[in-house]
Amino acid sequence: MAARKPIKKTAKKSAKKPTKKAPVKKKAPAKKKPAAKTKSAAKKKPVAKKKPVVKKKVVAKKKSATKKKPSPAAAKQDAARKKAAKERELAAKKRAAEKKRAEAEKKARLRQAAAAKAMKERELLAKKKAKERELAAQKKAKERELAAQKKAKERELAAQKKAKEGPSQDGITSTREFDLKFLFAQRDLLLEERAKLVGQATRLEDEANQLIEDAEMGDVQFDDEGGEGDTMVVERERDLTLSAQARHTVDEIDAALARMAAGEYGYSQHSGKPIPRERLKALPWTSELVEERVGGLGRR
């Protein structure tokens, strides 16, 4: 009885084995074998195709080996052609390099010239500005000098005037050279001459206007035989000229009366020197010495 038990156990185990191995049959590795065969076949096919190419290369090498070698003259010509081509190539490269170098040198020269020109322009501009500043400074200095001279001259004239001023009476200021008595006599001459000149100027202007009225009314005939029209024009121009001279002298008399009131009568307006009394008596309104005389209308 004890010896049979293990036999039963083994039998049970063997009976159970088929049930455990049932799912293993579903595996698919066995189906992949044909695909592996096709891969190996595909790999072998290119090798079979390459063999003819190798054979062709070998045949081409054999053919090139069987070709005849060139003759020495041909080889020499070929070498000469190659040498000439190489020389031409080198010459072309040399020309290109020389051209490039020349262009670079030209650009450098142009840049240098432009820089020199710009520097020269800056120098000229700086010199011009310096010259302008110098001229402006000189002008200002000259203006200051002239202003100082003018002020000094004014102070000197004021001092001279103050020194030669005398007593004043009836709107007349006497001076060191010309007393009140002489100045009153000169004023009377001036007023008398003024009244006479004003009347003369008025009369001459009236005559000139009357000639125009006569011409408009037809009293004067303008014909070639009589010549009265030309005479009238000449007379009218003469009257107007004399009237202008008289008016100009009246203005000078008024200026002389103003100088008399300011204490400046009898002195030259150019040099400040006293005018001789004889000249003042002959020409009461004069304002200059004989040597300072300037030509013009009327008496001086």
PDB file of C-alpha atoms in Angstrom:
ATOM      1  CA  MET A   1       0.000   0.000   0.000  1.00  0.00           C
ATOM      2  CA  ALA A   2       2.805   2.399   0.787  1.00  0.00           C
ATOM      3  CA  ALA A   3       4.504   1.684  -2.508  1.00  0.00           C
ATOM      4  CA  ARG A   4       1.458   2.531  -4.751  1.00  0.00           C
ATOM      5  CA  LYS A   5       0.878   6.117  -3.489  1.00  0.00           C
ATOM      6  CA  PRO A   6       3.704   7.737  -5.382  1.00  0.00           C
ATOM      7  CA  ILE A   7       2.556   6.130  -8.613  1.00  0.00           C
ATOM      8  CA  LYS A   8      -0.853   7.740  -8.251  1.00  0.00           C
ATOM      9  CA  LYS A   9       0.705  11.123  -7.682  1.00  0.00           C
ATOM     10  CA  THR A  10       2.680  10.903 -10.855  1.00  0.00           C
ATOM     11  CA  ALA A  11      -0.323   9.844 -12.778  1.00  0.00           C
ATOM     12  CA  LYS A  12      -2.242  12.836 -11.569  1.00  0.00           C
ATOM     13  CA  LYS A  13       0.555  15.148 -12.537  1.00  0.00           C
ATOM     14  CA  SER A  14       0.719  13.742 -16.047  1.00  0.00           C
ATOM     15  CA  ALA A  15      -3.008  14.067 -16.438  1.00  0.00           C
ATOM     16  CA  LYS A  16      -2.897  17.692 -15.519  1.00  0.00           C
ATOM     17  CA  LYS A  17      -0.059  18.638 -17.935  1.00  0.00           C
ATOM     18  CA  PRO A  18      -2.158  18.872 -21.148  1.00  0.00           C
ATOM     19  CA  THR A  19      -4.470  21.435 -19.535  1.00  0.00           C
ATOM     20  CA  LYS A  20      -1.494  23.704 -18.682  1.00  0.00           C
ATOM     21  CA  LYS A  21       0.114  23.546 -22.159  1.00  0.00           C
ATOM     22  CA  ALA A  22      -3.081  24.503 -24.071  1.00  0.00           C
ATOM     23  CA  PRO A  23      -2.454  28.320 -24.156  1.00  0.00           C
ATOM     24  CA  VAL A  24       1.156  27.821 -25.400  1.00  0.00           C
ATOM     25  CA  LYS A  25      -0.131  26.636 -28.798  1.00  0.00           C
ATOM     26  CA  LYS A  26      -1.430  30.174 -29.575  1.00  0.00           C
ATOM     27  CA  LYS A  27       2.097  31.632 -29.877  1.00  0.00           C
ATOM     28  CA  ALA A  28       3.062  32.844 -33.392  1.00  0.00           C
ATOM     29  CA  PRO A  29       6.888  32.585 -33.626  1.00  0.00           C
ATOM     30  CA  ALA A  30       6.568  29.628 -35.964  1.00  0.00           C
ATOM     31  CA  LYS A  31       4.710  31.779 -38.568  1.00  0.00           C
ATOM     32  CA  LYS A  32       7.593  34.314 -38.831  1.00  0.00           C
ATOM     33  CA  LYS A  33      10.003  31.853 -40.397  1.00  0.00           C
ATOM     34  CA  PRO A  34       8.919  32.463 -43.998  1.00  0.00           C
ATOM     35  CA  ALA A  35       9.544  36.256 -43.542  1.00  0.00           C
ATOM     36  CA  ALA A  36      13.107  35.572 -42.407  1.00  0.00           C
ATOM     37  CA  LYS A  37      13.664  33.490 -45.520  1.00  0.00           C
ATOM     38  CA  THR A  38      12.443  36.365 -47.755  1.00  0.00           C
ATOM     39  CA  LYS A  39      14.825  38.789 -46.008  1.00  0.00           C
ATOM     40  CA  SER A  40      17.780  36.546 -46.604  1.00  0.00           C
ATOM     41  CA  ALA A  41      16.693  36.103 -50.190  1.00  0.00           C
ATOM     42  CA  ALA A  42      16.413  39.913 -50.613  1.00  0.00           C
ATOM     43  CA  LYS A  43      19.885  40.342 -49.207  1.00  0.00           C
ATOM     44  CA  LYS A  44      21.306  37.808 -51.578  1.00  0.00           C
ATOM     45  CA  LYS A  45      19.748  39.368 -54.687  1.00  0.00           C
ATOM     46  CA  PRO A  46      21.819  42.665 -54.657  1.00  0.00           C
ATOM     47  CA  VAL A  47      24.978  40.666 -54.347  1.00  0.00           C
ATOM     48  CA  ALA A  48      24.028  38.771 -57.444  1.00  0.00           C
ATOM     49  CA  LYS A  49      23.338  42.109 -59.296  1.00  0.00           C
ATOM     50  CA  LYS A  50      26.677  43.739 -58.293  1.00  0.00           C
ATOM     51  CA  LYS A  51      28.741  40.984 -59.830  1.00  0.00           C
ATOM     52  CA  PRO A  52      28.229  42.196 -63.429  1.00  0.00           C
ATOM     53  CA  VAL A  53      29.248  45.783 -62.404  1.00  0.00           C
ATOM     54  CA  VAL A  54      32.528  44.511 -61.035  1.00  0.00           C
ATOM     55  CA  LYS A  55      33.075  42.587 -64.184  1.00  0.00           C
ATOM     56  CA  LYS A  56      32.390  45.753 -66.268  1.00  0.00           C
ATOM     57  CA  LYS A  57      34.958  47.723 -64.270  1.00  0.00           C
ATOM     58  CA  VAL A  58      37.484  45.029 -64.720  1.00  0.00           C
ATOM     59  CA  VAL A  59      36.720  44.972 -68.448  1.00  0.00           C
ATOM     60  CA  ALA A  60      37.088  48.776 -68.660  1.00  0.00           C
ATOM     61  CA  LYS A  61      40.438  48.591 -66.874  1.00  0.00           C
ATOM     62  CA  LYS A  62      41.567  45.932 -69.231  1.00  0.00           C
ATOM     63  CA  LYS A  63      40.470  48.006 -72.225  1.00  0.00           C
ATOM     64  CA  SER A  64      42.282  51.130 -70.906  1.00  0.00           C
ATOM     65  CA  ALA A  65      45.353  48.999 -70.273  1.00  0.00           C
ATOM     66  CA  THR A  66      45.195  47.691 -73.804  1.00  0.00           C
ATOM     67  CA  LYS A  67      45.122  51.310 -75.212  1.00  0.00           C
ATOM     68  CA  LYS A  68      48.311  52.572 -76.761  1.00  0.00           C
ATOM     69  CA  LYS A  69      50.449  55.036 -74.835  1.00  0.00           C
ATOM     70  CA  PRO A  70      50.773  58.547 -76.405  1.00  0.00           C
ATOM     71  CA  SER A  71      53.867  59.318 -78.381  1.00  0.00           C
ATOM     72  CA  PRO A  72      56.620  61.492 -76.846  1.00  0.00           C
ATOM     73  CA  ALA A  73      55.756  64.402 -79.182  1.00  0.00           C
ATOM     74  CA  ALA A  74      52.085  64.274 -78.178  1.00  0.00           C
ATOM     75  CA  ALA A  75      53.058  64.019 -74.534  1.00  0.00           C
ATOM     76  CA  LYS A  76      55.383  66.988 -75.014  1.00  0.00           C
ATOM     77  CA  GLN A  77      52.621  69.025 -76.708  1.00  0.00           C
ATOM     78  CA  ASP A  78      50.187  68.072 -73.957  1.00  0.00           C
ATOM     79  CA  ALA A  79      52.701  69.146 -71.323  1.00  0.00           C
ATOM     80  CA  ALA A  80      53.316  72.391 -73.218  1.00  0.00           C
ATOM     81  CA  ARG A  81      49.574  73.078 -73.398  1.00  0.00           C
ATOM     82  CA  LYS A  82      49.189  72.386 -69.707  1.00  0.00           C
ATOM     83  CA  LYS A  83      52.168  74.631 -68.940  1.00  0.00           C
ATOM     84  CA  ALA A  84      50.781  77.425 -71.147  1.00  0.00           C
ATOM     85  CA  ALA A  85      47.351  77.098 -69.513  1.00  0.00           C
ATOM     86  CA  LYS A  86      48.955  77.216 -66.079  1.00  0.00           C
ATOM     87  CA  GLU A  87      51.001  80.276 -67.091  1.00  0.00           C
ATOM     88  CA  ARG A  88      47.886  81.990 -68.430  1.00  0.00           C
ATOM     89  CA  GLU A  89      46.075  81.211 -65.208  1.00  0.00           C
ATOM     90  CA  LEU A  90      48.965  82.563 -63.149  1.00  0.00           C
ATOM     91  CA  ALA A  91      49.164  85.670 -65.367  1.00  0.00           C
ATOM     92  CA  ALA A  92      45.411  86.225 -64.976  1.00  0.00           C
ATOM     93  CA  LYS A  93      45.714  85.850 -61.213  1.00  0.00           C
ATOM     94  CA  LYS A  94      48.674  88.236 -61.231  1.00  0.00           C
ATOM     95  CA  ARG A  95      46.745  90.809 -63.277  1.00  0.00           C
ATOM     96  CA  ALA A  96      43.738  90.474 -60.989  1.00  0.00           C
ATOM     97  CA  ALA A  97      45.975  90.932 -57.935  1.00  0.00           C
ATOM     98  CA  GLU A  98      47.685  93.951 -59.522  1.00  0.00           C
ATOM     99  CA  LYS A  99      44.305  95.456 -60.444  1.00  0.00           C
ATOM    100  CA  LYS A 100      43.018  94.878 -56.958  1.00  0.00           C
ATOM    101  CA  ARG A 101      46.170  96.413 -55.469  1.00  0.00           C
ATOM    102  CA  ALA A 102      45.910  99.405 -57.842  1.00  0.00           C
ATOM    103  CA  GLU A 103      42.277  99.959 -56.871  1.00  0.00           C
ATOM    104  CA  ALA A 104      43.173  99.736 -53.202  1.00  0.00           C
ATOM    105  CA  GLU A 105      46.018 102.248 -53.703  1.00  0.00           C
ATOM    106  CA  LYS A 106      43.691 104.551 -55.651  1.00  0.00           C
ATOM    107  CA  LYS A 107      41.079 104.407 -52.902  1.00  0.00           C
ATOM    108  CA  ALA A 108      43.763 105.078 -50.311  1.00  0.00           C
ATOM    109  CA  ARG A 109      45.013 108.086 -52.313  1.00  0.00           C
ATOM    110  CA  LEU A 110      41.458 109.396 -52.667  1.00  0.00           C
ATOM    111  CA  ARG A 111      40.844 109.008 -48.948  1.00  0.00           C
ATOM    112  CA  GLN A 112      44.146 110.733 -48.214  1.00  0.00           C
ATOM    113  CA  ALA A 113      43.315 113.575 -50.625  1.00  0.00           C
ATOM    114  CA  ALA A 114      39.829 113.955 -49.119  1.00  0.00           C
ATOM    115  CA  ALA A 115      41.293 114.020 -45.618  1.00  0.00           C
ATOM    116  CA  ALA A 116      43.896 116.612 -46.682  1.00  0.00           C
ATOM    117  CA  LYS A 117      41.185 118.718 -48.368  1.00  0.00           C
ATOM    118  CA  ALA A 118      38.953 118.543 -45.296  1.00  0.00           C
ATOM    119  CA  MET A 119      41.876 119.511 -43.066  1.00  0.00           C
ATOM    120  CA  LYS A 120      42.743 122.427 -45.354  1.00  0.00           C
ATOM    121  CA  GLU A 121      39.117 123.599 -45.360  1.00  0.00           C
ATOM    122  CA  ARG A 122      39.046 123.423 -41.566  1.00  0.00           C
ATOM    123  CA  GLU A 123      42.270 125.411 -41.388  1.00  0.00           C
ATOM    124  CA  LEU A 124      40.920 128.039 -43.810  1.00  0.00           C
ATOM    125  CA  LEU A 125      37.670 128.247 -41.861  1.00  0.00           C
ATOM    126  CA  ALA A 126      39.569 128.616 -38.610  1.00  0.00           C
ATOM    127  CA  LYS A 127      41.759 131.346 -40.155  1.00  0.00           C
ATOM    128  CA  LYS A 128      38.686 133.093 -41.535  1.00  0.00           C
ATOM    129  CA  LYS A 129      36.960 133.027 -38.152  1.00  0.00           C
ATOM    130  CA  ALA A 130      40.116 134.241 -36.448  1.00  0.00           C
ATOM    131  CA  LYS A 131      40.394 137.074 -38.994  1.00  0.00           C
ATOM    132  CA  GLU A 132      36.758 138.004 -38.486  1.00  0.00           C
ATOM    133  CA  ARG A 133      37.235 138.029 -34.717  1.00  0.00           C
ATOM    134  CA  GLU A 134      40.345 140.166 -35.122  1.00  0.00           C
ATOM    135  CA  LEU A 135      38.543 142.620 -37.434  1.00  0.00           C
ATOM    136  CA  ALA A 136      35.569 142.754 -35.083  1.00  0.00           C
ATOM    137  CA  ALA A 137      37.889 143.438 -32.150  1.00  0.00           C
ATOM    138  CA  GLN A 138      39.687 146.143 -34.153  1.00  0.00           C
ATOM    139  CA  LYS A 139      36.362 147.675 -35.166  1.00  0.00           C
ATOM    140  CA  LYS A 140      35.149 147.718 -31.585  1.00  0.00           C
ATOM    141  CA  ALA A 141      38.438 149.196 -30.414  1.00  0.00           C
ATOM    142  CA  LYS A 142      38.227 151.868 -33.113  1.00  0.00           C
ATOM    143  CA  GLU A 143      34.625 152.640 -32.208  1.00  0.00           C
ATOM    144  CA  ARG A 144      35.572 152.941 -28.532  1.00  0.00           C
ATOM    145  CA  GLU A 145      38.492 155.190 -29.475  1.00  0.00           C
ATOM    146  CA  LEU A 146      36.271 157.399 -31.655  1.00  0.00           C
ATOM    147  CA  ALA A 147      33.642 157.553 -28.934  1.00  0.00           C
ATOM    148  CA  ALA A 148      36.299 158.528 -26.410  1.00  0.00           C
ATOM    149  CA  GLN A 149      37.673 161.164 -28.783  1.00  0.00           C
ATOM    150  CA  LYS A 150      34.168 162.491 -29.387  1.00  0.00           C
ATOM    151  CA  LYS A 151      33.468 162.728 -25.685  1.00  0.00           C
ATOM    152  CA  ALA A 152      36.807 164.407 -25.098  1.00  0.00           C
ATOM    153  CA  LYS A 153      36.078 166.872 -27.907  1.00  0.00           C
ATOM    154  CA  GLU A 154      32.650 167.587 -26.476  1.00  0.00           C
ATOM    155  CA  ARG A 155      34.136 168.134 -23.020  1.00  0.00           C
ATOM    156  CA  GLU A 156      36.783 170.408 -24.517  1.00  0.00           C
ATOM    157  CA  LEU A 157      34.206 172.428 -26.476  1.00  0.00           C
ATOM    158  CA  ALA A 158      31.986 172.633 -23.414  1.00  0.00           C
ATOM    159  CA  ALA A 159      34.925 173.855 -21.361  1.00  0.00           C
ATOM    160  CA  GLN A 160      35.877 176.386 -24.050  1.00  0.00           C
ATOM    161  CA  LYS A 161      32.305 177.559 -24.300  1.00  0.00           C
ATOM    162  CA  LYS A 162      32.015 177.886 -20.561  1.00  0.00           C
ATOM    163  CA  ALA A 163      35.311 179.741 -20.400  1.00  0.00           C
ATOM    164  CA  LYS A 164      34.356 182.237 -23.107  1.00  0.00           C
ATOM    165  CA  GLU A 165      30.732 182.710 -22.075  1.00  0.00           C
ATOM    166  CA  GLY A 166      29.822 186.087 -20.699  1.00  0.00           C
ATOM    167  CA  PRO A 167      26.692 187.694 -19.345  1.00  0.00           C
ATOM    168  CA  SER A 168      23.334 187.156 -21.060  1.00  0.00           C
ATOM    169  CA  GLN A 169      20.687 189.764 -21.812  1.00  0.00           C
ATOM    170  CA  ASP A 170      17.483 189.810 -23.851  1.00  0.00           C
ATOM    171  CA  GLY A 171      18.036 186.267 -25.176  1.00  0.00           C
ATOM    172  CA  ILE A 172      21.648 186.900 -26.214  1.00  0.00           C
ATOM    173  CA  THR A 173      24.692 185.311 -24.534  1.00  0.00           C
ATOM    174  CA  SER A 174      27.936 187.206 -24.813  1.00  0.00           C
ATOM    175  CA  THR A 175      31.375 185.602 -25.077  1.00  0.00           C
ATOM    176  CA  ARG A 176      34.962 186.487 -24.405  1.00  0.00           C
ATOM    177  CA  GLU A 177      35.534 187.723 -27.988  1.00  0.00           C
ATOM    178  CA  PHE A 178      32.061 189.229 -28.621  1.00  0.00           C
ATOM    179  CA  ASP A 179      30.384 191.455 -26.052  1.00  0.00           C
ATOM    180  CA  LEU A 180      26.686 192.244 -25.753  1.00  0.00           C
ATOM    181  CA  LYS A 181      26.963 195.589 -27.568  1.00  0.00           C
ATOM    182  CA  PHE A 182      28.449 193.989 -30.664  1.00  0.00           C
ATOM    183  CA  LEU A 183      25.966 191.102 -30.550  1.00  0.00           C
ATOM    184  CA  PHE A 184      22.952 193.465 -30.290  1.00  0.00           C
ATOM    185  CA  ALA A 185      24.192 195.367 -33.327  1.00  0.00           C
ATOM    186  CA  GLN A 186      24.638 192.087 -35.228  1.00  0.00           C
ATOM    187  CA  ARG A 187      21.147 190.957 -34.241  1.00  0.00           C
ATOM    188  CA  ASP A 188      19.663 194.161 -35.641  1.00  0.00           C
ATOM    189  CA  LEU A 189      21.519 193.545 -38.931  1.00  0.00           C
ATOM    190  CA  LEU A 190      20.299 189.986 -39.061  1.00  0.00           C
ATOM    191  CA  LEU A 191      16.662 190.904 -38.405  1.00  0.00           C
ATOM    192  CA  GLU A 192      16.762 193.729 -40.946  1.00  0.00           C
ATOM    193  CA  GLU A 193      18.319 191.461 -43.617  1.00  0.00           C
ATOM    194  CA  ARG A 194      15.847 188.729 -42.806  1.00  0.00           C
ATOM    195  CA  ALA A 195      12.822 190.984 -43.320  1.00  0.00           C
ATOM    196  CA  LYS A 196      14.241 192.244 -46.608  1.00  0.00           C
ATOM    197  CA  LEU A 197      14.968 188.713 -47.904  1.00  0.00           C
ATOM    198  CA  VAL A 198      11.570 187.372 -46.888  1.00  0.00           C
ATOM    199  CA  GLY A 199       9.881 190.239 -48.791  1.00  0.00           C
ATOM    200  CA  GLN A 200      12.131 189.640 -51.802  1.00  0.00           C
ATOM    201  CA  ALA A 201      11.384 185.907 -51.860  1.00  0.00           C
ATOM    202  CA  THR A 202       7.644 186.545 -51.547  1.00  0.00           C
ATOM    203  CA  ARG A 203       7.693 189.109 -54.374  1.00  0.00           C
ATOM    204  CA  LEU A 204       9.661 186.795 -56.701  1.00  0.00           C
ATOM    205  CA  GLU A 205       7.308 183.889 -56.006  1.00  0.00           C
ATOM    206  CA  ASP A 206       4.300 186.114 -56.707  1.00  0.00           C
ATOM    207  CA  GLU A 207       5.821 187.226 -60.025  1.00  0.00           C
ATOM    208  CA  ALA A 208       6.467 183.599 -61.032  1.00  0.00           C
ATOM    209  CA  ASN A 209       2.893 182.670 -60.180  1.00  0.00           C
ATOM    210  CA  GLN A 210       1.579 185.714 -62.112  1.00  0.00           C
ATOM    211  CA  LEU A 211       3.458 184.568 -65.224  1.00  0.00           C
ATOM    212  CA  ILE A 212       1.698 181.200 -64.997  1.00  0.00           C
ATOM    213  CA  GLU A 213      -1.710 182.895 -64.630  1.00  0.00           C
ATOM    214  CA  ASP A 214      -1.029 185.118 -67.646  1.00  0.00           C
ATOM    215  CA  ALA A 215      -0.085 182.099 -69.722  1.00  0.00           C
ATOM    216  CA  GLU A 216      -3.281 180.279 -68.708  1.00  0.00           C
ATOM    217  CA  MET A 217      -5.439 183.350 -69.577  1.00  0.00           C
ATOM    218  CA  GLY A 218      -3.871 183.616 -73.054  1.00  0.00           C
ATOM    219  CA  ASP A 219      -2.082 186.933 -72.633  1.00  0.00           C
ATOM    220  CA  VAL A 220       1.160 185.344 -73.825  1.00  0.00           C
ATOM    221  CA  GLN A 221       1.389 183.768 -77.290  1.00  0.00           C
ATOM    222  CA  PHE A 222       3.687 180.821 -77.718  1.00  0.00           C
ATOM    223  CA  ASP A 223       4.739 181.053 -81.384  1.00  0.00           C
ATOM    224  CA  ASP A 224       7.983 180.720 -83.310  1.00  0.00           C
ATOM    225  CA  GLU A 225       8.090 184.409 -84.384  1.00  0.00           C
ATOM    226  CA  GLY A 226       7.372 186.177 -81.125  1.00  0.00           C
ATOM    227  CA  GLY A 227       9.373 183.994 -78.739  1.00  0.00           C
ATOM    228  CA  GLU A 228       7.415 185.369 -75.804  1.00  0.00           C
ATOM    229  CA  GLY A 229       6.805 181.900 -74.402  1.00  0.00           C
ATOM    230  CA  ASP A 230      10.516 181.188 -74.083  1.00  0.00           C
ATOM    231  CA  THR A 231      11.122 184.559 -72.431  1.00  0.00           C
ATOM    232  CA  MET A 232       8.390 183.885 -69.898  1.00  0.00           C
ATOM    233  CA  VAL A 233       9.879 180.498 -69.024  1.00  0.00           C
ATOM    234  CA  VAL A 234      13.333 182.025 -68.530  1.00  0.00           C
ATOM    235  CA  GLU A 235      11.966 184.826 -66.358  1.00  0.00           C
ATOM    236  CA  ARG A 236       9.943 182.416 -64.260  1.00  0.00           C
ATOM    237  CA  GLU A 237      12.948 180.130 -63.668  1.00  0.00           C
ATOM    238  CA  ARG A 238      15.087 183.151 -62.724  1.00  0.00           C
ATOM    239  CA  ASP A 239      12.468 184.398 -60.239  1.00  0.00           C
ATOM    240  CA  LEU A 240      12.201 180.959 -58.643  1.00  0.00           C
ATOM    241  CA  THR A 241      15.992 180.629 -58.390  1.00  0.00           C
ATOM    242  CA  LEU A 242      16.360 184.030 -56.717  1.00  0.00           C
ATOM    243  CA  SER A 243      13.506 183.236 -54.384  1.00  0.00           C
ATOM    244  CA  ALA A 244      15.185 179.956 -53.393  1.00  0.00           C
ATOM    245  CA  GLN A 245      18.444 181.793 -52.706  1.00  0.00           C
ATOM    246  CA  ALA A 246      16.636 184.299 -50.503  1.00  0.00           C
ATOM    247  CA  ARG A 247      14.875 181.520 -48.573  1.00  0.00           C
ATOM    248  CA  HIS A 248      18.197 179.754 -48.062  1.00  0.00           C
ATOM    249  CA  THR A 249      19.767 182.913 -46.644  1.00  0.00           C
ATOM    250  CA  VAL A 250      16.766 183.339 -44.330  1.00  0.00           C
ATOM    251  CA  ASP A 251      17.444 179.851 -42.952  1.00  0.00           C
ATOM    252  CA  GLU A 252      21.082 180.799 -42.337  1.00  0.00           C
ATOM    253  CA  ILE A 253      19.990 183.974 -40.516  1.00  0.00           C
ATOM    254  CA  ASP A 254      17.686 181.953 -38.274  1.00  0.00           C
ATOM    255  CA  ALA A 255      20.599 179.587 -37.470  1.00  0.00           C
ATOM    256  CA  ALA A 256      22.815 182.592 -36.641  1.00  0.00           C
ATOM    257  CA  LEU A 257      20.165 184.003 -34.264  1.00  0.00           C
ATOM    258  CA  ALA A 258      19.985 180.567 -32.548  1.00  0.00           C
ATOM    259  CA  ARG A 259      23.777 180.526 -32.122  1.00  0.00           C
ATOM    260  CA  MET A 260      23.617 184.023 -30.693  1.00  0.00           C
ATOM    261  CA  ALA A 261      21.205 182.858 -28.025  1.00  0.00           C
ATOM    262  CA  ALA A 262      23.375 179.817 -27.195  1.00  0.00           C
ATOM    263  CA  GLY A 263      26.614 181.829 -26.908  1.00  0.00           C
ATOM    264  CA  GLU A 264      28.125 180.282 -30.077  1.00  0.00           C
ATOM    265  CA  TYR A 265      27.728 183.199 -32.473  1.00  0.00           C
ATOM    266  CA  GLY A 266      30.883 184.450 -34.205  1.00  0.00           C
ATOM    267  CA  TYR A 267      32.749 181.111 -34.043  1.00  0.00           C
ATOM    268  CA  SER A 268      33.500 178.760 -36.933  1.00  0.00           C
ATOM    269  CA  GLN A 269      31.349 175.641 -37.010  1.00  0.00           C
ATOM    270  CA  HIS A 270      34.329 173.714 -38.447  1.00  0.00           C
ATOM    271  CA  SER A 271      37.267 174.681 -36.251  1.00  0.00           C
ATOM    272  CA  GLY A 272      35.705 176.619 -33.383  1.00  0.00           C
ATOM    273  CA  LYS A 273      37.965 179.593 -34.071  1.00  0.00           C
ATOM    274  CA  PRO A 274      36.534 183.117 -33.776  1.00  0.00           C
ATOM    275  CA  ILE A 275      35.536 184.818 -37.019  1.00  0.00           C
ATOM    276  CA  PRO A 276      36.910 188.344 -37.516  1.00  0.00           C
ATOM    277  CA  ARG A 277      34.407 191.120 -36.752  1.00  0.00           C
ATOM    278  CA  GLU A 278      34.879 192.709 -40.159  1.00  0.00           C
ATOM    279  CA  ARG A 279      33.621 189.503 -41.828  1.00  0.00           C
ATOM    280  CA  LEU A 280      30.709 189.253 -39.397  1.00  0.00           C
ATOM    281  CA  LYS A 281      29.687 192.853 -40.141  1.00  0.00           C
ATOM    282  CA  ALA A 282      29.802 192.228 -43.895  1.00  0.00           C
ATOM    283  CA  LEU A 283      28.097 188.821 -43.623  1.00  0.00           C
ATOM    284  CA  PRO A 284      26.291 188.597 -40.250  1.00  0.00           C
ATOM    285  CA  TRP A 285      24.994 185.045 -40.761  1.00  0.00           C
ATOM    286  CA  THR A 286      28.320 183.449 -41.749  1.00  0.00           C
ATOM    287  CA  SER A 287      29.506 180.399 -39.795  1.00  0.00           C
ATOM    288  CA  GLU A 288      32.998 179.823 -41.208  1.00  0.00           C
ATOM    289  CA  LEU A 289      36.300 181.535 -41.856  1.00  0.00           C
ATOM    290  CA  VAL A 290      37.344 182.750 -45.292  1.00  0.00           C
ATOM    291  CA  GLU A 291      39.802 179.868 -45.680  1.00  0.00           C
ATOM    292  CA  GLU A 292      37.028 177.432 -44.779  1.00  0.00           C
ATOM    293  CA  ARG A 293      34.597 178.871 -47.311  1.00  0.00           C
ATOM    294  CA  VAL A 294      32.560 176.417 -49.373  1.00  0.00           C
ATOM    295  CA  GLY A 295      30.981 177.526 -52.662  1.00  0.00           C
ATOM    296  CA  GLY A 296      27.232 177.603 -52.958  1.00  0.00           C
ATOM    297  CA  LEU A 297      24.143 179.727 -53.494  1.00  0.00           C
ATOM    298  CA  GLY A 298      24.025 183.147 -51.940  1.00  0.00           C
ATOM    299  CA  ARG A 299      26.782 185.070 -50.239  1.00  0.00           C
ATOM    300  CA  ARG A 300      29.169 183.438 -47.805  1.00  0.00           C
TER     301      ARG A 300
END
